[in-house]
XYZ file of C-alpha atoms in Angstrom:
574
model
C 111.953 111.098 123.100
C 108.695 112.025 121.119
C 108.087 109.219 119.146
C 105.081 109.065 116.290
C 103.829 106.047 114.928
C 102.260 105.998 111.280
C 99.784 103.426 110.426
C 97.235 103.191 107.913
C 94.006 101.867 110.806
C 93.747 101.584 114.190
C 92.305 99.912 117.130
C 89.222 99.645 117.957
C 88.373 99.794 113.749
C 90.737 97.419 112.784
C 92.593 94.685 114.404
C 95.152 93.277 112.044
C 98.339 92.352 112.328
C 99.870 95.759 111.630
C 97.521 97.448 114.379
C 99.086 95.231 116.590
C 102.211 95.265 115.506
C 101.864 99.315 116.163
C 100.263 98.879 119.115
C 102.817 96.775 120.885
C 105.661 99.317 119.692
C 103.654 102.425 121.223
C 102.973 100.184 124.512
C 106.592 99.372 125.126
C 107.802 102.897 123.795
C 105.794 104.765 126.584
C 106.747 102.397 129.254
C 110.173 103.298 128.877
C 109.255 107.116 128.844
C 109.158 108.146 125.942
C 106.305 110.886 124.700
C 104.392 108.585 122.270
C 101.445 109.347 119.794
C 99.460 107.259 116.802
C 98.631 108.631 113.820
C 96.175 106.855 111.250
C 93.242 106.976 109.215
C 89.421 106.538 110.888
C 86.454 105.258 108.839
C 83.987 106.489 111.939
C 84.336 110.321 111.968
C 83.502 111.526 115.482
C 81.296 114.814 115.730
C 82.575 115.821 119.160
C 85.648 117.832 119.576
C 86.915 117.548 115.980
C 89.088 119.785 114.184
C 88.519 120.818 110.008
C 91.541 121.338 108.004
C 91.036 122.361 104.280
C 90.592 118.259 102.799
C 90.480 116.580 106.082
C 88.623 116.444 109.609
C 90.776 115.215 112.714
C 89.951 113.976 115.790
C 91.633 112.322 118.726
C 91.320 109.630 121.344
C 93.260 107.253 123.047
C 93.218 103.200 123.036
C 94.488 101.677 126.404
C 96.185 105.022 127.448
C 98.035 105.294 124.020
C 96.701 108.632 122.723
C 95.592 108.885 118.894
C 94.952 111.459 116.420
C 92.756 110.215 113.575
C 91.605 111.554 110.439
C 89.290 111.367 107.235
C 88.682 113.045 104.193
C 85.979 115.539 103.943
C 85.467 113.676 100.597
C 85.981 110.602 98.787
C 89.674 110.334 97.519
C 89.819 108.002 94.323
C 93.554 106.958 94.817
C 94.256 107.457 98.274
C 94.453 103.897 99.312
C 97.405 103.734 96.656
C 99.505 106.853 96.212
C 102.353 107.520 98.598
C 101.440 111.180 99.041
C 98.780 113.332 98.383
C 99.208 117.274 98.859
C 95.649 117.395 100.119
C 96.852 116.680 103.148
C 99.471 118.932 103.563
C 97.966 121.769 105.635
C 97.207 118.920 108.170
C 100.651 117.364 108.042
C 102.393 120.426 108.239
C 99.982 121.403 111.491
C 100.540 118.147 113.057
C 103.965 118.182 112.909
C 104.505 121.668 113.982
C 102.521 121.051 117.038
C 103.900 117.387 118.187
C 107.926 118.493 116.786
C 108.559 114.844 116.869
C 112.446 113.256 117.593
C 111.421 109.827 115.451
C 108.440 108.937 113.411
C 107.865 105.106 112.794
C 105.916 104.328 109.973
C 103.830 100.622 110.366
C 102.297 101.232 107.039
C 102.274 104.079 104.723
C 98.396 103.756 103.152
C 97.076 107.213 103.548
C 99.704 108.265 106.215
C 102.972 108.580 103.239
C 101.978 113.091 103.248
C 104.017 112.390 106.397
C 107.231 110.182 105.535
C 107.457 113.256 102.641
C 107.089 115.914 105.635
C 109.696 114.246 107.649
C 112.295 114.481 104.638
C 112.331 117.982 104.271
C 112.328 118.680 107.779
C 114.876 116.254 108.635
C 113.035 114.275 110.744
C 114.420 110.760 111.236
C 111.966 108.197 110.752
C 111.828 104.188 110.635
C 110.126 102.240 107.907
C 108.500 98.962 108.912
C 107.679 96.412 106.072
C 104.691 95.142 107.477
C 103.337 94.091 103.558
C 104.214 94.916 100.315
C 102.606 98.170 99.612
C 105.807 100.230 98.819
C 105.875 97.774 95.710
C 102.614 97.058 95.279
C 99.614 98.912 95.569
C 97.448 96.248 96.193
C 99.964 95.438 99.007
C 99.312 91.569 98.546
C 101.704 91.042 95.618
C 99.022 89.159 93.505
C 97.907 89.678 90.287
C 94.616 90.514 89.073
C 94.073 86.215 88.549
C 94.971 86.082 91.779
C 98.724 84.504 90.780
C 101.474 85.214 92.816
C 103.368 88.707 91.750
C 107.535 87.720 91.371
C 108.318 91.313 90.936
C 106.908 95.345 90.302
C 109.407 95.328 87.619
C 110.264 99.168 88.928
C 106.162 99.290 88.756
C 105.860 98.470 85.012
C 104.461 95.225 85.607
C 101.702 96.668 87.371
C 100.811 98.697 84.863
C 101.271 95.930 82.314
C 99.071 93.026 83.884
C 97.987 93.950 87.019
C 96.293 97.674 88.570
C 92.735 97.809 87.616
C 93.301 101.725 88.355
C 94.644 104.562 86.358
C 97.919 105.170 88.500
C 101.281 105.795 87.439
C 102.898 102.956 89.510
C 106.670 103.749 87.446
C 106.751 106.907 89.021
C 104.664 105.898 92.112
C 107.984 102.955 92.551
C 110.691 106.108 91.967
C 108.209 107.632 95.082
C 108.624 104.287 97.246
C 112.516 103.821 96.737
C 112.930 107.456 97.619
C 111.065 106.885 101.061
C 113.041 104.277 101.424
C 116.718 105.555 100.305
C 115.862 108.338 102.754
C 115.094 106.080 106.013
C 116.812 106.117 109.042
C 116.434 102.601 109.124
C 114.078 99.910 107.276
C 113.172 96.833 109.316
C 110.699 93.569 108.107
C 109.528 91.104 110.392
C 110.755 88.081 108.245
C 113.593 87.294 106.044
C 111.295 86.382 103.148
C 110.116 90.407 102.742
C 113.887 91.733 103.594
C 114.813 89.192 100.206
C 111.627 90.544 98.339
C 112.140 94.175 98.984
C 115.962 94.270 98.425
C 115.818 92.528 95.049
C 113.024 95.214 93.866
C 114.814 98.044 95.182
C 118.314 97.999 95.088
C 120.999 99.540 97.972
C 118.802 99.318 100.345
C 119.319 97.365 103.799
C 116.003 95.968 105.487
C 116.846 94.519 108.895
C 114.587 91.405 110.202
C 113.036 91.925 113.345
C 110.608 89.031 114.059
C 107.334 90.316 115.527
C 107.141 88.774 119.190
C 103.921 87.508 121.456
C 104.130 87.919 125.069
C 104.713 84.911 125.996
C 103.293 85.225 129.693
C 99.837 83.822 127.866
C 102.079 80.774 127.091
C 99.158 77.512 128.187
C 99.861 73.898 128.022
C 97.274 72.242 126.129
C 97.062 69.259 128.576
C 94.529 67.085 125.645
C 96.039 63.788 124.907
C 94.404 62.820 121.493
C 93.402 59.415 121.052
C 91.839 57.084 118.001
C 88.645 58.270 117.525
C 88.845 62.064 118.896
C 86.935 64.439 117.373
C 88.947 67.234 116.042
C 88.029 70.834 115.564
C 89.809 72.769 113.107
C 89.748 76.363 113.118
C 90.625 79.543 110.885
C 91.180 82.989 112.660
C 91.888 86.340 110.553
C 90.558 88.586 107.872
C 88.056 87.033 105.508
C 89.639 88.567 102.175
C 90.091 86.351 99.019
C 94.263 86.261 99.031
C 93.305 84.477 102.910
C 92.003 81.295 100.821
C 88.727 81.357 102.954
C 87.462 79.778 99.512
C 89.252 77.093 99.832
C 88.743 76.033 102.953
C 84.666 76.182 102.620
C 85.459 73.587 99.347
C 87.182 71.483 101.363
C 85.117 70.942 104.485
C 81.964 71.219 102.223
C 83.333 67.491 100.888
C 84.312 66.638 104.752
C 82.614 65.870 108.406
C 85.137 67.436 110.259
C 83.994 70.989 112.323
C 85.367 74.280 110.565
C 85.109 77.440 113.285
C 85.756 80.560 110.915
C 86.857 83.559 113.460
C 87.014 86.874 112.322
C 85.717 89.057 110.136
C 84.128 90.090 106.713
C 81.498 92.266 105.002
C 80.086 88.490 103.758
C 79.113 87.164 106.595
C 75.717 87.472 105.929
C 76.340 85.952 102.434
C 78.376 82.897 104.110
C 75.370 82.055 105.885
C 72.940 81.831 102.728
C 75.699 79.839 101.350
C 76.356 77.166 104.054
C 72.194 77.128 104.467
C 71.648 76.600 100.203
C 74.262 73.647 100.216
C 72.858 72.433 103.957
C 77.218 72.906 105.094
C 76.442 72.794 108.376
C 79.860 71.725 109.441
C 80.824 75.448 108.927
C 80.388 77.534 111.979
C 80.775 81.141 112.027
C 82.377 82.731 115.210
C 82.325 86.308 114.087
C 85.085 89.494 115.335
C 86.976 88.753 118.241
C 89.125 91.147 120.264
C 92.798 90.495 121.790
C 90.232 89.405 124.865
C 88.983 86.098 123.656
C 91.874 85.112 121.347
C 92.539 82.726 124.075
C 89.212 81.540 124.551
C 89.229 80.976 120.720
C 92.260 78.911 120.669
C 90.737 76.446 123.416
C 88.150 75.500 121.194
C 90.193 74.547 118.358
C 92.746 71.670 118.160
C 94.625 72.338 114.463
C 94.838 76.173 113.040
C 94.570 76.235 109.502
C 96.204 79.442 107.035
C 95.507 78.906 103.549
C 96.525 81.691 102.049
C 96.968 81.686 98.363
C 99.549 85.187 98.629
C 102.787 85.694 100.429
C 102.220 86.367 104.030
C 104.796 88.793 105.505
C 104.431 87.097 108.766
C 101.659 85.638 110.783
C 101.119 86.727 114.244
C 98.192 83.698 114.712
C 100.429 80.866 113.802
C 102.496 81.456 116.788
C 99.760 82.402 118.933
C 98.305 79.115 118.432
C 101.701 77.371 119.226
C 102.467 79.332 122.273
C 99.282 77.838 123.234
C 100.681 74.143 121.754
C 98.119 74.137 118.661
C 99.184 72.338 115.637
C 98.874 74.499 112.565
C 98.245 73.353 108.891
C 99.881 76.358 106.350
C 100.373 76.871 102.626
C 103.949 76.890 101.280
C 105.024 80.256 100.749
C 106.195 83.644 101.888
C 107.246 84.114 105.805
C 104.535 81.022 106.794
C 106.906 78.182 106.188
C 110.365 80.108 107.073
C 110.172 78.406 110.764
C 106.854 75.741 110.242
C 108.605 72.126 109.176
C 106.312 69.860 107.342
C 105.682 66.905 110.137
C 106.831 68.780 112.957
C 104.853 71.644 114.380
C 102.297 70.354 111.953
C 101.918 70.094 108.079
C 102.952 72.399 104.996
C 100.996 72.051 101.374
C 101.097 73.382 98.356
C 99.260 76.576 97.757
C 95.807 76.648 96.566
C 96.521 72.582 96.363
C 92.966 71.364 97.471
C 93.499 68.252 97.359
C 96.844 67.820 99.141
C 94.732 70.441 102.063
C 91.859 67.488 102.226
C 94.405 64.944 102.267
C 96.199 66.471 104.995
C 92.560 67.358 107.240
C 91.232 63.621 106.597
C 94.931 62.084 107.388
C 94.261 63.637 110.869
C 91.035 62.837 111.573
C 91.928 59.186 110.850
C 94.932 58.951 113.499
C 94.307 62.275 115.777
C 96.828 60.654 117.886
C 99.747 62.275 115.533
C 98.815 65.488 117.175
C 100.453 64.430 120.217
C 103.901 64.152 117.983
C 103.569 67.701 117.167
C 102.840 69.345 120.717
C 105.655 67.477 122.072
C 107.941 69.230 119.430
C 106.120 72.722 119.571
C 107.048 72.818 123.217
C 110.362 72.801 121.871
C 110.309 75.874 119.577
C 111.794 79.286 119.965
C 108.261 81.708 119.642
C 109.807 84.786 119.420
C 109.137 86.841 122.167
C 107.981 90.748 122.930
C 110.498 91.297 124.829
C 113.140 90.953 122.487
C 111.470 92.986 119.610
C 110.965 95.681 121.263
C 114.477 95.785 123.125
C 115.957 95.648 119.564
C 113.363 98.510 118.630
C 114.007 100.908 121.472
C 117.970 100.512 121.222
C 117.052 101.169 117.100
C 114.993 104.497 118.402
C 117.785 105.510 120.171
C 120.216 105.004 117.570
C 118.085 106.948 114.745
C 118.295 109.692 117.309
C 121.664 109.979 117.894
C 122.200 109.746 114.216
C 119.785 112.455 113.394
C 120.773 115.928 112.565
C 122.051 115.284 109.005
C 121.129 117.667 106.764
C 118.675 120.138 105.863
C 117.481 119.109 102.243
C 114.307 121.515 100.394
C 112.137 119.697 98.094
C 109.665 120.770 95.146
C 106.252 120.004 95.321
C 106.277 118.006 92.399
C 106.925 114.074 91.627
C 108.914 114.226 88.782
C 111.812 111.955 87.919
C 115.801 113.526 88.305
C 116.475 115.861 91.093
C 113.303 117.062 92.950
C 114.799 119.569 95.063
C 117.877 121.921 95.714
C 120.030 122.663 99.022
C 120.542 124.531 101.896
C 123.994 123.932 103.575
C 124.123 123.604 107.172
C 127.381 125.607 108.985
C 127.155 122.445 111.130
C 126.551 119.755 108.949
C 127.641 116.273 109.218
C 130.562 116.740 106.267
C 131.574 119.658 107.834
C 130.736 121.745 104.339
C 131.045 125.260 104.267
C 128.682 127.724 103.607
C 126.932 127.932 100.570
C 128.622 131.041 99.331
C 132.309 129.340 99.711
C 131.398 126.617 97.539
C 134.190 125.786 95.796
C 132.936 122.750 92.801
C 130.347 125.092 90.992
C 126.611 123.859 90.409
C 127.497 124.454 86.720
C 130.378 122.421 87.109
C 128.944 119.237 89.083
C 125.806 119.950 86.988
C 127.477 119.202 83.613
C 129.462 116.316 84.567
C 126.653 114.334 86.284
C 124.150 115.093 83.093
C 126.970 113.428 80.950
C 126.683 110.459 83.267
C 123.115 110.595 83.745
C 122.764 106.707 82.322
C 124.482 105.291 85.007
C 124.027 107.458 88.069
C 120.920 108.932 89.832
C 121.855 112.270 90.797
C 120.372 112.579 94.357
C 122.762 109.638 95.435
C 125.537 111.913 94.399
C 124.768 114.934 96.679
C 126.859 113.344 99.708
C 129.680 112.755 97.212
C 129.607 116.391 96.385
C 129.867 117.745 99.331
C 133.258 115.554 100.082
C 134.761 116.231 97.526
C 134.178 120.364 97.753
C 135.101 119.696 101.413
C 138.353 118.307 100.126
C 138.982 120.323 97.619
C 138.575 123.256 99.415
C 140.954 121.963 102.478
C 143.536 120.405 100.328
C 143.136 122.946 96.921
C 146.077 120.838 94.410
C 148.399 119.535 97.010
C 149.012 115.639 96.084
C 147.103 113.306 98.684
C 146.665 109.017 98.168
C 143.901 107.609 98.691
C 141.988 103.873 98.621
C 138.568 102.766 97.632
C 136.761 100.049 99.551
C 134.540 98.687 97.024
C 135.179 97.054 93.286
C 131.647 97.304 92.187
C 129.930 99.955 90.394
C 129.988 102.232 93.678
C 133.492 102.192 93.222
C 133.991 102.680 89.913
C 131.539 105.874 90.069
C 133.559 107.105 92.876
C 136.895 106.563 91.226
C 135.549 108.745 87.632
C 133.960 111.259 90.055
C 137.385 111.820 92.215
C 139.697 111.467 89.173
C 137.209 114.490 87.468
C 136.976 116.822 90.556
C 140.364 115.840 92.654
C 142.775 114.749 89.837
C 145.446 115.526 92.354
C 144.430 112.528 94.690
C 146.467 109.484 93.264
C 144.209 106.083 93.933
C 146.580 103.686 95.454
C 144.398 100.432 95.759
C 141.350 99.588 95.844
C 139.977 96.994 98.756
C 137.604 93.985 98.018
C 136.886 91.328 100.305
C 135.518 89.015 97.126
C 137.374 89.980 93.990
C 141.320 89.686 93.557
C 143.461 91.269 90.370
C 142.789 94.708 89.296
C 140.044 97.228 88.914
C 140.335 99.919 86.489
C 144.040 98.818 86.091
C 144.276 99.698 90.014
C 145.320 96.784 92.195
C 142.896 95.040 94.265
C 144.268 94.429 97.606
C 142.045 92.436 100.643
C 141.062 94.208 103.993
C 143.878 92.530 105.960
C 146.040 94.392 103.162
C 145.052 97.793 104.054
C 147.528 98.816 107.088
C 150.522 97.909 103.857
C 149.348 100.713 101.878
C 150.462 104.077 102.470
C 147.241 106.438 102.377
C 145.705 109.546 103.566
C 141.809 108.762 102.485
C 139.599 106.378 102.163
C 136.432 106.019 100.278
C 133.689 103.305 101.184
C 132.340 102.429 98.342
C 129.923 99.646 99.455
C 126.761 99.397 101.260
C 126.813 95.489 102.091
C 130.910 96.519 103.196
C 130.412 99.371 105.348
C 129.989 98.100 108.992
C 133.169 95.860 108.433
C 134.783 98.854 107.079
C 134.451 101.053 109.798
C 134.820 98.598 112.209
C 138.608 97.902 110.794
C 138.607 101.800 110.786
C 138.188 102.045 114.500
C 141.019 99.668 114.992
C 143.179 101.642 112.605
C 141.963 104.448 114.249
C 141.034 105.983 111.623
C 138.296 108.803 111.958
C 135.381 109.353 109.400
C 135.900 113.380 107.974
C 139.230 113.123 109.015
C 140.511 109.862 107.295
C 137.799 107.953 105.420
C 134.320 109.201 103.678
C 131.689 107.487 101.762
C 131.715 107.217 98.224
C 128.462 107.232 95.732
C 125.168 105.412 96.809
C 126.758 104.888 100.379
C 125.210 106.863 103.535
């Protein structure tokens, strides 16, 4: 399989999380054979061998035998770092793909690479969205707000226009742009439950699958140290230097303390940082500058508690559990994916975020009785790090499955942004619904056209498109013969689905309607349970629930049922 992965930097630039995280995919992907390629954005343009497109310059290299194409803009883009697409890009896009005609595309972050996701649509090219942060709602991608307060919601982006986006962006229509990406993936994965809640409550129907990031855990050391009374104890920080990491606060903190700080990582402040610690004579501050994947070890033999103050939501954090593969006691702010496996007194402590006081508490508490850090080895030796290995299992059998589920249908898009229905339809003789050809249509566009304006409050008309071509499918097999049929669903799916069949098939009489969680009737059509089903006496079915449809099916294939020939999916359902 040819396999492109989208990400917004790259090794050797940049050496976040997400590189990693993109990294580790491509590694596994081409051990098990498939054809793999990076795509992402370089900030050092390379003279040699490049290639000029109209906005952009390209170039390509590979990074430990994973091969790379990189690019840059001929010129400074104001809003690139924040808009989901940008037709500048296009003629490169369009080239790229042409030449690589990729199976799957996996997108680890869509900064400056969305041109692509947008490509893939109208081609029909199944592709994988990652959640690695927040950018999809939130430009800034750290869910803070310009105080630096935590960000609840996007409000369907009207709360960053409201209080938040120091730039002139349209971030209502830029949200429309992010839940289409998303409505349109293959599949949608996030590496913690906290950002599969977040990104589900902002953008409703979707379904975000956790998928831990792993470590190999080869690397796993025992730290043999027995602390005693009176041990010194280093403390250490390892990551980016940006504001929402709470570098701030550590630096007030150990300013008041004796205990050794090592900062690892990396900033355009360094330099600054230095003046700083000199002015104030810190000198329990020590600097330890960029590190590669080489010395992370090294790093985390010099330090006996990890500290991650960060004042935002972390999506995950890779460092934590590289510290406690390596039995390292960590110290993190409440909040976000941090404290989702972390127990306060356990694998170490928990505080309140941006809570100096409680952090200094916490740091003096342990260089009073170092022993305690004894207590929490013994019960980090005892927790489940999740592993490589079983992330990218699940993501290779998810590759495969996207692939065998590709093949839907051809859909034709404007080149515009605009709110309602961006694009129109070419039928496929082989399509998944088995719809005819465009010319044997037999529900008019006129027709459909009218009746979904008159419901245009309650339904988004893009969602309807696989309804429509059921229901012509069915109308054209069955024309006014009398059939029965049975919703799965009492929500508004379902009640969509029943005003849409009674308008277009008013000869198919709804016998029931199934509902694992309500009882009575819906509609003033009887509700009956799942177990109910094989008593009613049917010829269709409609699932008309998202959070319903595997348990659905999987009575269907029981049943025996067969989808096209017994059961279809109603509105907002794919």
């Amino acid at each position: 399989m040819k396999i492109l992965y989208l990400v917004h930097a790259f090794y050797p630039e940049s050496q976040t999380g997400t590189e990693k995280f993109i990294y580790n995919m491509a590694s596994a992907g081409q051990k098990n054979g498939h054809d793999v390629k990076v795509i992402t954005y370089g900030f050092n343009q390379r003279f040699q061998d490049e290639q000029s497109f109209k906005h952009v310059i390209a170039w390509e290299y590979e990074y430990h035998n994973i091969p790379v194409i990189a690019f840059k803009y001929k010129k400074a883009q104001d809003l690139s770092n924040y808009v989901l697409a940008n037709p500048k890009m296009r003629d490169f896009v369009t080239y790229i793909l042409d030449r690589e005609k990729p199976d799957l595309v996996h997108a680890g972050h869509l900064m400056r690479t969305g041109e692509f996701v947008q490509a893939c649509i109208k081609r029909s090219i199944p592709y994988i969205v990652t959640l690695t942060d927040y950018f999809l709602v939130c430009p800034k991608y750290i869910m803070l707000k310009k105080n630096y307060q935590i960000c609840h919601s996007c409000d369907y982006g009207k709360a960053c226009q409201q209080s938040c986006l120091e730039i002139d962006l349209d971030t209502v229509k830029r949200y429309r742009k992010a839940k289409y990406i998303l409505q349109h993936a293959s599949a949608i994965t996030a590496p913690s439950q906290f950002v599969k809640d977040l990104f589900e409550r902002e953008i409703k129907g979707i379904n975000v699958r956790v998928v831990n990031h792993g470590l190999d855990c080869i690397n796993q050391r025992e730290k043999k140290k027995v602390y005693q009374k009176g041990d010194q104890i280093n403390f250490g920080y390892m990551g980016s230097f940006g504001v929402h990491k709470g570098i701030s606060s550590l630096i007030e903190v150990f300013s008041r303390l004796s205990a050794n700080l090592y900062l690892y990582g990396f900033s355009s402040d360094n330099m600054l940082l230095n003046l700083i610690f000199k002015k104030y004579d810190i000198d329990n501050i020590k600097l330890g500058g960029r590190y590669t994947s080489a010395q992370l070890q090294g790093i985390i033999d010099t330090i006996d508690v990890l500290i991650v103050p960060s004042i935002c939501n972390e999506t995950y954090c890779f460092v934590i559990y590289e510290a406690m593969l390596n039995q390292v006691p960590v110290i993190v702010a409440d909040g976000g994916a941090l404290t989702e496996k972390i127990k306060n007194g356990v694998e170490g402590f928990t505080y309140e975020k941006n809570n100096t006081k409680q952090l200094e508490q916490i740091i003096s508490l342990i260089m009073e009785y170092p022993e305690m850090l004894n207590m929490f080895k013994a019960n980090i030796s005892q927790f489940k790090i999740p592993t490589l290995a079983e992330e990218t299992k699940t993501y290779q059998e998810l590759y495969q499955s996207c692939y065998d589920c590709s093949n839907y249908l051809t859909i034709q898009h404007d080149d515009t942004e605009e709110a309602g229905l961006p694009f129109s339809l070419t039928f496929m003789e082989e399509a998944v619904y088995n719809v005819k050809k465009a010319e044997d249509i037999v529900i008019s566009n006129e027709e459909w056209d009218d009746f979904t304006t008159a419901h245009s409050g309650r339904v988004e008309r893009w969602l309807l498109l696989p309804l429509w071509y059921e229901l012509d499918y069915l109308k054209g097999k069955c024309g006014n013969t009398s059939k029965t049929c049975v919703i799965w669903g009492a929500g508004n799916s379902g009640e969509i689905t029943r005003i849409f069949l009674e308008r277009f098939l008013p000869n198919f009489k709804i016998v029931g309607i199934i509902d694992s969680f309500q009882e009575g009737y819906f509609q003033g059509i009887r509700i009956y349970k799942p177990e109910e089903l094989k008593r009613l006496k049917f010829e269709y079915v409609f699932i008309a629930t998202t959070s319903g449809k595997e348990a659905a099916q999987n009575l269907f294939k029981k049943l025996g049922l067969k989808p096209i020939e017994d059961y279809f999916f109603g509105y907002g359902v794919n």
